[in-house]
């Protein structure tokens, strides 16, 4: 079954770090742009970061400077490293792909036809 599987969500204190993983099952990630979204309770899903097939990366303003996105081709996994976490980062984080190589208009969730199940990140003291 083709799917994306996220992991790594946890409860972390403000200022802490987490690394989320998005692994492909029956699906090769390295030729596709992979996008991270998040959705907080009562809020719309929003784009966080995108990594293209050539490893160019893009971030929303709130993520720039704190979050990085990378790939491990051997493990068929894309990572979202999140540092200096804030309570407002609390959300369920999803990875998604439209099975295209570029991050064109990447932050529009309507573009994506393959999503993971999400992993919960809670930032609280």
C-alpha positions as MATLAB code, in Angstrom:
seq = 'XXXXXXXXXXXXXXXXXXXXXXXXXXXXXXXXXXXXXXXXXXXXXXXXXXXXXXXXXXXXXXXXXXXXXXXXXXXXXXXXXXXXXXXXXXXXXXXXXXXXXXXXXXXXXXXXXXXXXXXXXXXXX';
ca = [
       0.000    0.000    0.000;
       1.369    3.408   -1.011;
       1.517    5.650    2.006;
       3.464    8.240    3.952;
       4.118    7.592    7.617;
       5.050   10.364   10.036;
       6.689    9.858   13.394;
       8.564   11.791   16.030;
       5.837   13.899   17.582;
       6.027   14.337   21.321;
       5.501   16.636   24.277;
       8.375   19.111   24.533;
       9.062   22.196   26.638;
       9.283   25.663   25.081;
      12.727   26.193   23.612;
      13.163   22.476   22.982;
      13.705   20.572   19.753;
      12.092   17.704   17.891;
      12.824   15.883   14.664;
       9.859   14.606   12.718;
      10.211   11.877   10.116;
       8.177   11.159    7.008;
       8.871    7.743    5.509;
       7.526    6.393    2.259;
       5.974    2.940    2.091;
       5.772    1.452   -1.397;
       6.648    4.972   -2.554;
      10.008    6.592   -3.332;
      10.331   10.050   -1.839;
      13.560   11.303   -3.370;
      12.123   12.204   -6.790;
       9.231   14.169   -5.331;
       8.746   17.397   -3.460;
       7.646   16.647    0.098;
       5.774   19.228    2.104;
       5.164   19.511    5.825;
       1.854   20.935    6.982;
       0.447   21.437   10.432;
      -2.997   21.870   11.874;
      -3.767   23.186   15.318;
      -7.154   22.571   16.942;
      -9.758   24.901   15.485;
      -7.401   26.242   12.844;
      -6.872   25.611    9.147;
      -4.096   23.397    7.903;
      -1.056   25.492    7.020;
       2.137   24.835    5.135;
       5.357   24.716    7.140;
       8.220   23.704    4.843;
       8.869   22.083    1.466;
      11.858   20.211    0.087;
      12.062   19.743   -3.657;
      13.484   16.803   -5.563;
      16.795   18.662   -5.932;
      16.798   19.465   -2.205;
      15.966   23.130   -2.539;
      13.916   24.056    0.500;
      11.292   26.627    1.369;
       9.802   27.725    4.667;
       6.988   29.846    5.931;
       8.064   32.915    7.857;
       7.273   31.385   11.248;
       9.516   28.406   10.450;
      12.437   30.176    8.824;
      15.498   30.168   11.041;
      14.046   27.578   13.436;
      13.043   24.647   11.218;
      15.070   22.779    8.624;
      13.991   20.080    6.193;
      16.249   17.369    4.809;
      16.286   13.928    3.201;
      17.915   10.597    3.830;
      17.629    8.845    0.488;
      18.882    5.505    1.835;
      16.121    5.498    4.435;
      13.504    6.920    2.040;
      12.748    9.520    4.686;
      12.304   13.281    4.882;
      12.954   15.030    8.188;
      11.649   18.202    9.730;
      14.059   19.414   12.399;
      12.319   21.878   14.669;
      14.324   23.999   17.108;
      13.395   26.698   19.608;
       9.849   25.384   19.731;
       7.097   27.669   20.960;
       3.642   26.887   22.398;
       2.110   28.170   19.153;
       3.897   25.365   17.301;
       1.554   22.907   18.989;
      -0.279   21.045   16.218;
      -0.608   17.801   14.346;
       2.090   17.739   11.685;
       1.530   16.037    8.341;
       3.720   15.306    5.366;
       2.248   15.299    1.900;
       3.181   15.062   -1.755;
       1.598   15.805   -5.107;
       4.109   13.431   -6.687;
       5.812   16.264   -8.564;
       9.444   17.367   -8.189;
       9.005   21.088   -7.516;
       7.727   23.127   -4.591;
       5.597   25.352   -6.823;
       2.817   27.014   -4.797;
       3.671   24.443   -2.174;
       1.693   25.825    0.746;
      -1.736   25.161   -0.783;
      -3.003   21.913    0.824;
      -5.465   21.359   -2.028;
      -2.567   20.423   -4.306;
      -1.734   17.195   -2.503;
      -3.192   13.777   -3.077;
      -1.035   11.702   -0.742;
      -0.942   12.465    2.981;
       0.379   10.816    6.058;
      -1.723   10.213    9.140;
      -0.075   12.977   11.166;
       2.027   13.139   14.301;
       1.160   15.294   17.307;
       3.576   17.924   18.585;
       2.744   19.546   21.904;
       4.880   22.400   23.205;
       4.113   23.104   26.821;
       5.806   23.572   30.151;
];
